[in-house]
Amino acid sequence: MARPTRTVVDDPLSSPGRRALRWIGLLTEIYSWVTCVAFAVQLSFVGVRPGRLVLAALVLVVLLTWWLRPRRGGWLVALVECAIAHGAVFVLPNPQPVIGFLFAVTVRRALRGEDERFPVQAVPALLGYLSGFAVWITVTPVAVTGPLVTSVVMPLVGLVVASMALHETVRSGRLVLDAHRTVEAVVRASPIGLVLVDGDGAPRLHNDRARELLAWPAAEPGRVPCPHGPDITDCARGCRSADDGVEVRVKRPDGSTGVLAVHAVPVEHVSEQHTLVTAVDVSKRRELEDALRTRAERDELTGLAGRTHFLHLVDEALLAGEAVGLLVMDLDGFKEVNDAEGHEAGDWYLVSAAERISRAIGRVATAARLGGDEFAVLAPGHDVRESARLATRILSELARPLTGLGHDTVIRASVGIAVSSPGVGTADLLRDADTAMYVAKREGGGRIRLFRPEMGEQVLARQRDKADLRTAVSDGQLVLHYQPIVDLATSAAAGAEALVRWQRPGHGLLGPGEFIGLAEETGLIVPLGNKVLAGACEQAMRWREQGRALGVTVNVSTRQLSAPAFLPSLDRVLKTTGLPPERLTIEVTESVWADGAAMRGLMEVRETGVRVALDDFGTGYSSLSYLQRYPFDVVKIDRSFTGALADTGRTAGVVRCIIDLAEVLGAHTVAEGIETQAQADWLRNAGCAYAQGYLFGRPDLAENWDAQPSVPH
């Protein structure tokens, strides 16, 4: 049967060492009192000379100070003891009672006196005795012999040695007691549970924190557990010798569970084999680690697998050796939803897409959000046909109407599929699926494309195009051509439209149709547009300095307008060049109405005095309510209308309506694509103010463009 355990900190009076010190103190106190009382009696009744009663009274005074101030012995008491020892030598017939008195007061002071005072305050009594003995020998006819001196001196030497030993013993005991109390305070306040177990694994000492952490019953602690059993000292799997703590789960009395880090350290230099076991509550740390692990493994918004964890799953699937299908999908039109409806709606849109993807794949695959509006699906054991079937199910599930935005919305996605082959790694598989997705996106979206090797070559070519365009923007390969805008009433040039060209090394001069889409896709449209704007304003100022009152028109994309830095950039260009704002016209397409941020930016631009033109009117999101709500200075009639003027009277009627509508709204009209004099004459007669086209001049470099001075307006 195991011996009972006790707390690691004992009662100060219960340990053997403390009980011994207590008994020493008690015996010393009894001895001192008995000796001094007997000494006083001897002085009173055995003394033979005058003054004995005075000395007895002084002994009683010493005893009274012991009673009233048991812990203190002042210098006055030491002097009184000196007087008693000195006088008693003459009063008593032999010195032994005096030596007994000296023993009593000295050992008591050694036991109770303060460290720094004991040796010094004990000296007066000894000196008093020695001086009295010396005087006694001098005045008394006694032969001074060796035995006499020895009988007097040796007890005093023994007294000094014994009292110093007693004092050091008591002082050491007090130091041990103070250390024990310090350890007691530290151990009791420690958040770490401490248990000392014997070689049989039974606890011998412990603190209250250990009982609390290990959930021991109130009656008797059990054994210290480890992950492999109920006794850490008996574990054959390395718990006792582990450098790091082992973690165990314990059930608390309230029914909750916790995690403890338990560490066992052998205790050396003891008579028996013991082990000190520490227990630390790491429940909160484990919860935090679990939360961080979950966050690393799961996308916080959608709950799908996160990118890092998903790629780890792909690694494991490829190592299994079976075919692995990987689907990468990008939501079509997500930016428009996010911009038009707000970020909260965008998040809800992503969550809805994630739920539908998960529903479509079931348990045969794993879905992940790679970032933004890009998702992926890992389908172990799926070949090309099965992966395509899975992708079709996903698109069908996504295509179900979504009504949470207040109107029916259909989630469209571009899906790229790649199926593993021997030797293909995770990075290669992901790149191939991403390439196929990119091709599906470029072909219009809402479709599935399986990766083919030639796609990689196309993507590489596209990447080269992006890199070259980035170089073109920074290295000045972009050049501006200008096409005149003519006042039909006077046939004089009233302005010019700036059109960007790319002088690409090895490819010649490229028109905007060959690279503007790429600029939009890569985000280079913003720095490209800023360069075009600055260059056009500088050219307009050069014409102004030459006496040509020509305005300049610059095409601005929706993405440029929606950028917060566009308006500050425009102000900076106007201030730097000195061009009056009214000599600059910003030209946008009707698609700007579908972008709230761009529309707000356009209205801010108009407030600066810069004119705003609506390009390709009638071919996009035309709406009278938009024209009424957001006024424009210029409405440009698309070439599809002007080119068909001679083909049908209906087209002519439409053009006439556009001209009349612009006049009602207070805007000028500019007809595009004029190639014949008949078209120009018809438009002039219909009331169209301005026109541009090959009839008046092709786009060309400013130095090659022979413009006529415009009529001031």
XYZ file of C-alpha atoms in Angstrom:
713
model
C 0.000 0.000 0.000
C 1.442 3.367 -0.977
C 2.511 5.735 1.710
C 0.386 8.859 2.068
C 1.562 11.939 0.223
C 1.813 15.410 1.633
C 2.062 18.896 0.233
C 5.502 19.957 -0.850
C 5.594 22.658 1.845
C 5.257 21.328 5.415
C 4.062 23.164 8.482
C 7.064 25.062 9.928
C 6.817 23.147 13.209
C 6.212 19.702 11.741
C 9.530 18.792 10.084
C 12.187 16.916 12.144
C 14.755 19.693 11.774
C 12.365 22.330 12.972
C 11.214 20.204 15.916
C 14.865 19.719 16.964
C 15.507 23.466 16.908
C 12.367 24.004 18.907
C 13.516 21.534 21.570
C 16.981 23.082 21.730
C 15.445 26.467 22.310
C 13.091 25.166 24.965
C 15.817 23.315 26.876
C 18.135 26.322 26.662
C 15.402 28.576 28.013
C 14.652 26.214 30.922
C 18.318 25.816 31.736
C 18.887 29.576 31.697
C 15.926 30.328 33.963
C 16.681 27.531 36.421
C 20.369 28.434 36.597
C 19.735 32.146 37.140
C 17.074 31.535 39.780
C 19.431 29.138 41.578
C 22.210 31.713 41.285
C 20.020 34.396 42.840
C 19.166 32.046 45.704
C 22.829 31.247 46.240
C 23.685 34.938 46.358
C 20.939 35.564 48.878
C 21.625 32.703 51.268
C 25.136 31.435 50.598
C 26.889 34.719 49.997
C 29.199 35.805 52.758
C 30.016 39.413 52.000
C 28.057 42.645 51.787
C 26.380 43.370 48.498
C 25.093 39.845 47.955
C 21.459 40.998 48.143
C 22.182 43.724 45.627
C 23.685 41.180 43.269
C 20.697 38.867 43.781
C 18.408 41.779 42.970
C 20.386 42.464 39.790
C 19.951 38.823 38.766
C 16.202 39.262 39.233
C 16.403 42.376 37.031
C 18.006 40.273 34.290
C 15.257 37.688 34.642
C 12.662 40.469 34.458
C 14.133 41.698 31.171
C 13.926 38.133 29.879
C 10.281 38.062 30.769
C 9.378 41.470 29.393
C 11.690 41.496 26.358
C 12.429 37.847 25.515
C 13.800 38.597 22.042
C 15.985 41.556 22.923
C 19.046 41.932 25.122
C 20.381 45.480 25.229
C 23.728 46.873 26.303
C 22.344 47.865 29.693
C 21.530 44.233 30.425
C 25.039 43.245 29.263
C 26.585 45.737 31.704
C 24.366 44.453 34.503
C 25.526 40.908 33.708
C 29.133 42.177 33.827
C 28.564 43.705 37.276
C 26.930 40.536 38.558
C 29.764 38.309 37.293
C 32.402 40.660 38.725
C 30.800 41.033 42.149
C 29.712 37.438 42.580
C 33.330 36.313 42.559
C 33.851 38.110 45.918
C 30.487 37.162 47.429
C 30.373 33.431 46.786
C 32.853 31.025 48.328
C 33.742 29.420 44.936
C 33.442 30.534 41.292
C 31.441 27.598 39.919
C 27.998 29.235 40.429
C 29.304 32.323 38.609
C 30.420 30.189 35.678
C 26.947 28.580 35.628
C 25.401 32.057 35.485
C 27.714 32.976 32.622
C 26.668 29.804 30.759
C 23.002 30.666 31.261
C 23.128 34.235 29.988
C 25.600 33.497 27.188
C 23.887 30.474 25.644
C 20.518 32.215 25.912
C 21.940 35.230 24.099
C 23.531 32.897 21.550
C 20.147 31.311 20.947
C 18.067 34.484 20.863
C 20.445 37.345 20.284
C 20.796 39.182 16.989
C 23.645 38.072 14.734
C 25.629 41.279 14.787
C 25.271 41.840 18.581
C 25.747 38.417 20.087
C 29.543 38.079 20.212
C 30.066 41.658 21.432
C 27.282 41.744 24.011
C 28.446 38.430 25.474
C 31.945 39.826 26.180
C 31.110 42.168 29.143
C 29.935 39.306 31.361
C 33.061 37.276 30.620
C 35.318 40.270 31.233
C 33.493 41.016 34.458
C 34.137 37.496 35.680
C 37.811 37.528 34.663
C 38.422 40.946 36.202
C 36.693 39.897 39.387
C 38.712 36.695 39.538
C 41.922 38.634 38.992
C 41.080 41.049 41.808
C 40.003 38.176 44.033
C 43.358 36.466 43.584
C 45.112 39.725 44.315
C 43.324 40.490 47.577
C 42.885 36.926 48.765
C 45.764 34.964 50.279
C 45.422 32.079 47.886
C 48.247 30.377 46.135
C 47.932 30.742 42.392
C 48.423 27.295 40.946
C 47.992 25.679 37.568
C 44.947 23.659 38.617
C 43.321 26.820 39.960
C 43.840 28.723 36.735
C 42.747 25.714 34.666
C 39.583 25.307 36.696
C 38.699 28.903 35.975
C 39.861 29.354 32.373
C 38.851 26.058 30.769
C 35.155 26.369 31.598
C 35.249 29.833 30.074
C 36.890 28.480 26.917
C 34.262 25.753 26.779
C 31.618 28.396 27.323
C 32.907 30.453 24.387
C 33.161 27.443 22.079
C 29.787 26.026 23.037
C 27.965 29.343 22.798
C 29.519 30.141 19.399
C 28.635 26.690 18.116
C 25.123 27.049 19.434
C 24.821 30.492 17.898
C 26.039 29.303 14.494
C 23.756 26.281 14.682
C 20.749 28.414 15.461
C 21.730 30.982 12.814
C 22.078 28.240 10.215
C 18.737 26.860 11.244
C 17.192 30.286 10.792
C 18.774 30.626 7.353
C 17.359 27.228 6.452
C 13.995 28.315 7.797
C 14.107 31.560 5.785
C 15.117 29.624 2.675
C 12.337 27.156 3.336
C 9.833 29.972 3.673
C 11.117 31.538 0.448
C 10.806 28.228 -1.360
C 7.383 27.819 0.207
C 6.237 31.190 -1.153
C 7.671 30.464 -4.604
C 6.262 26.955 -4.826
C 2.830 27.952 -3.571
C 2.671 30.883 -6.006
C 4.057 28.887 -8.924
C 1.690 28.305 -11.848
C 3.587 25.056 -12.420
C 2.447 21.879 -10.713
C 5.307 20.151 -8.878
C 5.275 16.516 -7.756
C 8.095 14.460 -6.247
C 7.545 10.758 -6.877
C 9.501 7.806 -5.556
C 10.901 4.848 -7.459
C 7.502 3.137 -7.351
C 5.830 6.079 -9.061
C 3.925 7.143 -5.951
C 3.775 10.903 -5.166
C 5.626 11.902 -2.011
C 5.464 15.693 -2.122
C 3.345 18.022 -4.220
C 1.966 21.550 -4.268
C -1.670 22.554 -4.545
C -1.233 23.564 -8.182
C -0.268 19.982 -9.046
C -3.411 18.660 -7.370
C -5.477 21.181 -9.321
C -3.867 20.555 -12.723
C -3.800 16.772 -12.440
C -7.404 16.784 -11.206
C -6.573 14.577 -8.219
C -9.414 13.695 -5.877
C -9.538 15.530 -2.556
C -8.791 12.384 -0.522
C -5.589 11.031 -2.056
C -3.579 11.881 -5.186
C -3.062 9.178 -7.770
C -0.070 8.669 -10.014
C 1.269 11.260 -12.446
C -0.048 10.378 -15.943
C 1.693 10.293 -19.306
C 0.268 9.870 -22.831
C 0.844 6.116 -22.661
C -0.527 5.245 -19.253
C -1.257 6.320 -15.696
C 2.371 6.456 -14.460
C 5.045 8.607 -16.085
C 7.869 6.929 -14.154
C 6.878 3.517 -15.502
C 6.578 4.610 -19.149
C 8.678 2.561 -21.538
C 8.278 5.027 -24.422
C 10.646 7.737 -23.280
C 8.379 10.095 -21.318
C 10.688 10.128 -18.318
C 13.824 10.768 -20.329
C 12.309 13.126 -22.907
C 14.097 16.450 -23.269
C 10.813 18.205 -23.994
C 7.647 17.849 -21.998
C 5.058 15.340 -23.152
C 1.477 16.497 -23.500
C -1.408 14.720 -21.802
C -5.112 15.408 -21.745
C -6.853 15.524 -18.377
C -10.500 15.790 -17.504
C -11.333 18.474 -14.971
C -13.946 18.084 -12.220
C -16.297 20.440 -14.090
C -16.305 18.074 -17.069
C -14.037 20.167 -19.298
C -10.736 18.888 -20.618
C -7.311 20.441 -20.580
C -3.873 19.814 -22.000
C -0.826 19.569 -19.732
C 2.853 19.565 -20.644
C 4.366 17.043 -18.220
C 8.134 16.831 -17.763
C 9.939 14.241 -15.595
C 13.471 14.927 -14.300
C 15.442 12.393 -12.209
C 16.572 13.808 -8.856
C 20.195 12.939 -8.031
C 22.166 12.931 -4.761
C 19.368 11.476 -2.655
C 19.250 8.205 -0.771
C 16.307 6.893 -2.797
C 15.474 7.103 -6.472
C 13.133 10.060 -6.950
C 11.752 11.954 -9.910
C 10.562 15.545 -9.990
C 7.558 15.912 -12.277
C 6.409 19.341 -13.488
C 2.990 19.957 -14.991
C 2.206 23.122 -16.989
C -1.234 24.009 -18.316
C -0.816 24.548 -22.063
C -4.524 24.422 -22.920
C -4.663 28.013 -24.172
C -1.468 27.566 -26.171
C -2.857 24.413 -27.738
C -6.122 26.214 -28.554
C -4.150 29.013 -30.189
C -2.018 26.552 -32.131
C -5.130 24.689 -33.250
C -6.716 27.977 -34.314
C -3.588 28.988 -36.231
C -3.391 25.549 -37.815
C -7.048 25.768 -38.811
C -6.475 29.235 -40.206
C -3.483 27.980 -42.168
C -5.417 24.994 -43.451
C -8.750 26.734 -44.045
C -9.716 29.882 -45.867
C -11.186 32.213 -43.279
C -13.950 33.580 -45.504
C -15.240 30.480 -47.295
C -14.153 27.653 -45.004
C -12.542 25.825 -47.918
C -8.980 24.578 -47.786
C -6.378 27.342 -47.897
C -3.718 27.569 -50.572
C -0.807 26.198 -48.505
C -2.764 23.258 -47.132
C -4.278 22.526 -50.532
C -0.869 22.338 -52.194
C 0.218 19.961 -49.431
C -2.784 17.770 -50.255
C -1.805 17.822 -53.932
C 1.714 16.705 -52.946
C 0.289 13.762 -50.996
C -2.078 12.799 -53.820
C 0.757 12.765 -56.361
C 2.908 10.632 -54.061
C 0.118 8.041 -53.938
C 0.871 7.231 -57.581
C -2.676 7.374 -58.990
C -3.990 9.853 -61.550
C -4.806 13.249 -60.071
C -7.198 15.713 -61.632
C -6.694 19.380 -60.774
C -9.287 22.010 -61.616
C -8.524 25.724 -61.354
C -11.420 28.132 -61.787
C -11.768 31.891 -61.794
C -15.113 33.638 -61.346
C -16.065 35.734 -64.368
C -17.161 39.293 -63.676
C -16.403 39.212 -59.961
C -14.711 42.626 -60.056
C -17.861 44.195 -61.466
C -19.956 42.651 -58.686
C -17.485 43.779 -56.045
C -17.290 47.325 -57.418
C -20.984 47.768 -58.092
C -22.431 46.080 -55.001
C -19.675 46.639 -52.445
C -17.168 44.423 -50.648
C -19.747 42.809 -48.357
C -21.738 41.687 -51.378
C -18.505 40.517 -52.977
C -17.682 38.394 -49.932
C -21.177 36.921 -49.948
C -20.757 36.174 -53.657
C -17.519 34.276 -52.933
C -19.087 32.333 -50.059
C -22.034 31.368 -52.266
C -19.669 30.182 -54.995
C -17.677 28.148 -52.441
C -20.840 26.485 -51.115
C -21.946 25.534 -54.610
C -18.546 24.183 -55.576
C -18.498 22.044 -52.423
C -22.000 20.788 -53.131
C -21.088 19.891 -56.712
C -17.973 17.874 -55.859
C -19.367 16.078 -52.799
C -16.850 13.886 -51.009
C -14.924 12.692 -54.037
C -12.740 15.803 -54.197
C -11.383 18.695 -52.126
C -12.135 22.324 -52.879
C -9.886 25.248 -52.000
C -9.763 28.990 -52.367
C -6.379 29.940 -53.766
C -6.943 33.664 -53.319
C -9.247 36.427 -54.525
C -11.913 34.885 -56.755
C -9.740 31.910 -57.763
C -10.756 28.428 -56.613
C -9.306 24.964 -57.147
C -10.513 21.379 -56.845
C -8.310 18.344 -56.197
C -9.794 15.122 -57.562
C -7.593 12.094 -56.763
C -8.185 9.112 -59.036
C -9.906 11.230 -61.738
C -8.760 10.933 -65.333
C -9.476 13.463 -68.069
C -13.047 12.321 -68.708
C -13.992 12.196 -65.019
C -12.356 15.558 -64.328
C -14.284 17.141 -67.215
C -17.512 15.629 -65.855
C -16.740 17.088 -62.448
C -16.057 20.526 -63.968
C -19.363 20.383 -65.850
C -21.198 19.621 -62.590
C -19.523 22.593 -60.942
C -20.515 25.018 -63.727
C -24.084 23.702 -63.675
C -24.307 24.211 -59.928
C -22.844 27.700 -60.193
C -25.277 28.612 -62.979
C -28.341 28.271 -60.750
C -29.826 31.777 -60.176
C -28.472 33.600 -57.162
C -30.989 36.000 -55.584
C -29.192 37.378 -52.537
C -28.183 40.645 -54.235
C -31.772 41.752 -54.725
C -31.847 40.582 -58.331
C -31.154 37.336 -60.121
C -27.441 36.779 -60.682
C -25.677 33.877 -62.347
C -22.187 32.903 -61.236
C -20.022 32.206 -64.247
C -16.548 30.723 -64.066
C -13.666 29.823 -66.347
C -12.312 26.348 -65.564
C -8.937 24.914 -66.486
C -8.204 21.183 -66.071
C -4.876 19.408 -65.807
C -4.435 15.685 -65.137
C -1.192 14.369 -63.700
C 1.251 12.228 -65.610
C 4.336 10.367 -64.331
C 7.008 12.736 -63.061
C 4.741 15.794 -62.861
C 5.081 17.795 -59.644
C 2.593 19.982 -57.829
C 3.952 23.232 -59.253
C 3.802 21.872 -62.822
C 0.275 20.534 -62.399
C -0.954 23.808 -60.925
C 0.732 25.791 -63.692
C -0.881 23.650 -66.396
C -4.359 23.933 -64.866
C -3.886 27.682 -64.439
C -2.805 27.962 -68.076
C -5.919 26.133 -69.267
C -8.062 28.386 -67.072
C -6.405 31.449 -68.546
C -7.232 30.220 -72.062
C -10.873 29.651 -71.063
C -10.951 33.170 -69.631
C -9.472 34.703 -72.759
C -12.007 32.899 -74.937
C -14.875 34.637 -73.156
C -15.235 32.742 -69.880
C -18.025 30.454 -68.715
C -16.331 27.429 -70.239
C -13.994 24.507 -69.542
C -10.636 23.988 -71.145
C -8.332 20.982 -70.795
C -4.635 21.744 -70.756
C -2.716 20.984 -73.938
C 1.030 21.477 -74.383
C 0.555 24.141 -77.045
C -1.351 26.217 -74.521
C 1.835 26.594 -72.577
C 3.534 28.050 -75.616
C 0.658 30.513 -76.065
C 0.865 31.542 -72.444
C 4.624 31.987 -72.682
C 4.099 34.183 -75.711
C 1.508 36.143 -73.783
C 3.919 36.538 -70.887
C 6.552 37.851 -73.307
C 3.996 40.322 -74.653
C 3.287 41.519 -71.119
C 6.971 41.926 -70.342
C 7.596 43.784 -73.618
C 4.628 46.081 -73.007
C 5.889 46.863 -69.532
C 9.239 47.757 -71.094
C 7.489 49.844 -73.740
C 5.690 51.924 -71.118
C 8.900 52.608 -69.196
C 11.322 52.993 -72.131
C 9.371 55.364 -74.361
C 8.354 52.934 -77.130
C 4.834 54.385 -77.117
C 4.233 57.145 -79.674
C 1.239 59.426 -80.203
C -0.531 59.992 -83.488
C -3.133 62.689 -83.920
C -6.267 62.735 -86.080
C -7.914 66.087 -86.815
C -11.409 66.910 -85.589
C -12.916 69.362 -88.115
C -15.555 72.054 -87.671
C -18.037 71.147 -90.447
C -19.241 74.744 -90.725
C -15.784 76.110 -91.581
C -13.857 72.964 -92.597
C -11.109 74.118 -90.207
C -9.452 71.851 -87.668
C -10.867 72.546 -84.213
C -8.878 69.937 -82.364
C -7.193 66.554 -82.550
C -7.718 63.144 -81.038
C -4.562 61.566 -79.580
C -4.189 57.907 -80.554
C -1.422 55.755 -79.055
C 0.780 53.421 -81.093
C 3.454 50.935 -79.975
C 6.734 51.014 -81.867
C 7.637 47.450 -80.871
C 11.138 46.304 -81.830
C 10.951 43.506 -84.355
C 7.206 43.960 -84.909
C 6.868 47.445 -86.336
C 4.176 49.971 -85.431
C 1.232 48.343 -83.623
C -2.217 49.890 -83.341
C -4.093 50.087 -80.017
C -6.250 47.087 -80.868
C -3.166 44.864 -80.570
C -2.114 45.852 -77.062
C -4.768 47.888 -75.217
C -6.552 44.674 -74.153
C -3.260 43.366 -72.780
C -2.699 46.648 -70.946
C -6.154 46.370 -69.360
C -5.483 42.782 -68.346
C -2.132 43.517 -66.691
C -3.041 46.845 -65.097
C -0.533 48.668 -67.309
C -3.402 50.713 -68.715
C -3.027 53.173 -65.836
C 0.640 54.153 -66.368
C 0.141 53.887 -70.145
C -2.864 56.204 -69.993
C -0.982 58.679 -67.805
C 1.837 58.868 -70.378
C -0.649 59.411 -73.219
C -2.428 62.144 -71.259
C 0.802 63.958 -70.415
C 2.120 63.698 -73.977
C -1.127 64.969 -75.528
C -1.270 67.984 -73.180
C 2.355 68.861 -73.969
C 1.592 68.709 -77.699
C -1.488 70.904 -77.273
C 0.671 73.506 -75.530
C 3.218 73.382 -78.379
C 0.413 74.035 -80.887
C -0.810 76.875 -78.692
C 2.683 78.415 -78.689
C 2.678 78.119 -82.513
C -0.590 80.096 -82.655
C -2.835 77.100 -83.290
C -5.910 77.189 -81.039
C -6.382 73.421 -81.033
C -7.911 71.379 -78.298
C -6.862 67.780 -77.703
C -9.006 64.713 -77.010
C -7.628 61.756 -75.033
C -9.253 58.351 -74.570
C -9.408 57.294 -70.912
C -10.311 53.772 -69.799
C -12.808 52.937 -67.068
C -10.025 51.432 -64.990
C -8.090 54.701 -65.123
C -11.084 56.714 -63.980
C -11.837 54.378 -61.081
C -8.258 54.702 -59.762
C -8.123 57.153 -56.812
C -4.888 58.670 -58.164
C -6.358 59.689 -61.538
C -7.673 63.124 -60.571
C -4.452 64.177 -58.754
C -2.469 62.945 -61.751
C -4.661 64.978 -64.139
C -4.269 68.127 -62.025
C -0.501 67.624 -61.956
C -0.333 67.301 -65.769
C -2.413 70.455 -66.325
C -0.303 72.471 -63.883
C 2.963 71.162 -65.298
C 2.083 71.851 -68.948
C 0.030 74.988 -68.330
C -2.778 73.774 -70.627
C -6.159 75.405 -69.856
C -8.617 72.690 -68.703
C -11.173 73.638 -71.354
C -8.679 72.768 -74.108
C -8.625 69.126 -72.926
C -11.404 66.625 -73.634
C -11.567 63.271 -71.837
C -13.217 60.647 -74.037
C -14.957 57.620 -72.474
C -17.217 54.830 -73.716
C -20.708 54.009 -72.477
C -19.251 51.179 -70.362
C -18.333 53.829 -67.771
C -21.994 53.808 -66.662
C -21.570 50.243 -65.386
C -18.755 51.273 -63.001
C -19.853 53.479 -60.129
C -16.314 54.421 -59.072
C -15.360 55.396 -62.627
C -18.544 57.423 -63.023
C -17.858 59.364 -59.842
C -14.312 59.993 -61.022
C -15.607 61.268 -64.371
C -17.934 63.773 -62.703
C -15.053 65.037 -60.555
C -13.000 65.504 -63.711
C -15.818 67.523 -65.308
C -15.930 69.833 -62.280
C -12.301 70.860 -62.957
C -13.337 72.391 -66.302
C -12.059 69.531 -68.446
C -14.594 68.598 -71.137
C -16.084 65.095 -71.300
C -16.966 63.253 -74.508
C -19.108 60.121 -74.841
C -17.602 57.866 -77.498
C -19.434 55.292 -79.688
C -22.851 56.539 -78.615
C -25.643 54.098 -79.380
C -23.538 50.923 -79.403
C -23.375 50.034 -75.714
C -25.303 50.917 -72.558
C -27.195 53.842 -74.110
C -29.822 55.251 -71.808
C -31.594 58.612 -71.849
C -31.721 58.536 -68.058
C -27.929 58.316 -67.919
C -27.540 61.184 -70.381
C -29.932 63.292 -68.339
C -28.311 62.440 -64.985
C -24.678 62.675 -66.143
C -24.315 65.509 -68.713
C -21.602 65.298 -71.386
C -20.032 68.110 -73.412
C -19.577 66.033 -76.562
C -21.476 63.060 -77.996
C -19.589 61.104 -80.667
C -21.631 59.295 -83.293
C -20.168 55.844 -83.946
C -18.778 55.023 -87.398
C -21.286 52.149 -87.718
C -24.015 54.785 -88.132
C -22.168 57.257 -90.343
C -20.887 54.492 -92.621
C -24.463 53.326 -93.300
C -25.992 56.733 -94.012
C -26.434 55.973 -97.699
C -27.720 52.426 -97.134
C -31.021 52.993 -95.348
C -33.250 55.852 -94.387
C -33.689 54.312 -90.930
C -29.980 54.841 -90.168
C -30.210 58.445 -91.291
C -33.183 58.909 -88.994
C -31.274 57.475 -86.062
C -28.315 59.792 -86.717
C -30.657 62.784 -86.973
C -32.219 61.792 -83.624
C -28.787 61.580 -81.986
C -27.900 65.075 -83.273
C -31.198 66.521 -82.034
C -30.867 64.743 -78.675
C -27.364 66.112 -78.149
C -28.608 69.616 -78.970
C -31.420 69.292 -76.423
C -28.907 68.148 -73.797
C -26.555 71.035 -74.587
C -23.800 68.886 -76.116
C -21.943 69.070 -79.416
C -21.869 66.108 -81.770
C -18.797 64.673 -83.474
C -19.341 62.167 -86.267
C -16.633 59.503 -86.600
C -15.450 57.549 -89.640
C -16.201 60.189 -92.318
C -14.629 59.049 -95.558
C -16.668 60.776 -98.282
C -17.675 64.348 -99.002
C -21.313 63.214 -99.308
C -21.258 62.023 -95.706
C -19.758 65.320 -94.584
C -22.345 67.362 -96.504
C -25.247 65.298 -95.105
C -24.016 65.690 -91.544
C -23.486 69.459 -91.999
C -27.006 69.847 -93.289
C -28.352 67.698 -90.423
C -26.792 70.062 -87.870
C -23.771 67.976 -86.818
C -21.070 70.355 -85.535
C -17.847 68.355 -85.917
C -16.499 65.326 -87.733
C -13.350 63.234 -88.057
C -12.269 60.542 -90.502
C -9.976 59.734 -93.374
C -11.661 62.437 -95.464
C -9.994 65.058 -93.268
C -6.814 63.214 -92.367
C -5.389 59.971 -91.089
C -3.782 59.665 -87.653
C -0.123 60.670 -87.893
C 2.776 62.048 -85.890
C 2.390 65.637 -84.839
C 5.399 66.723 -86.901
C 3.804 65.175 -90.013
C 0.351 66.556 -89.341
C -0.306 69.741 -91.351
C -3.140 71.225 -89.334
C -4.826 74.447 -90.284
C -5.362 77.075 -87.606
C -8.711 76.484 -85.985
C -11.420 79.040 -85.627
C -11.518 80.216 -82.009
C -14.614 78.974 -80.210
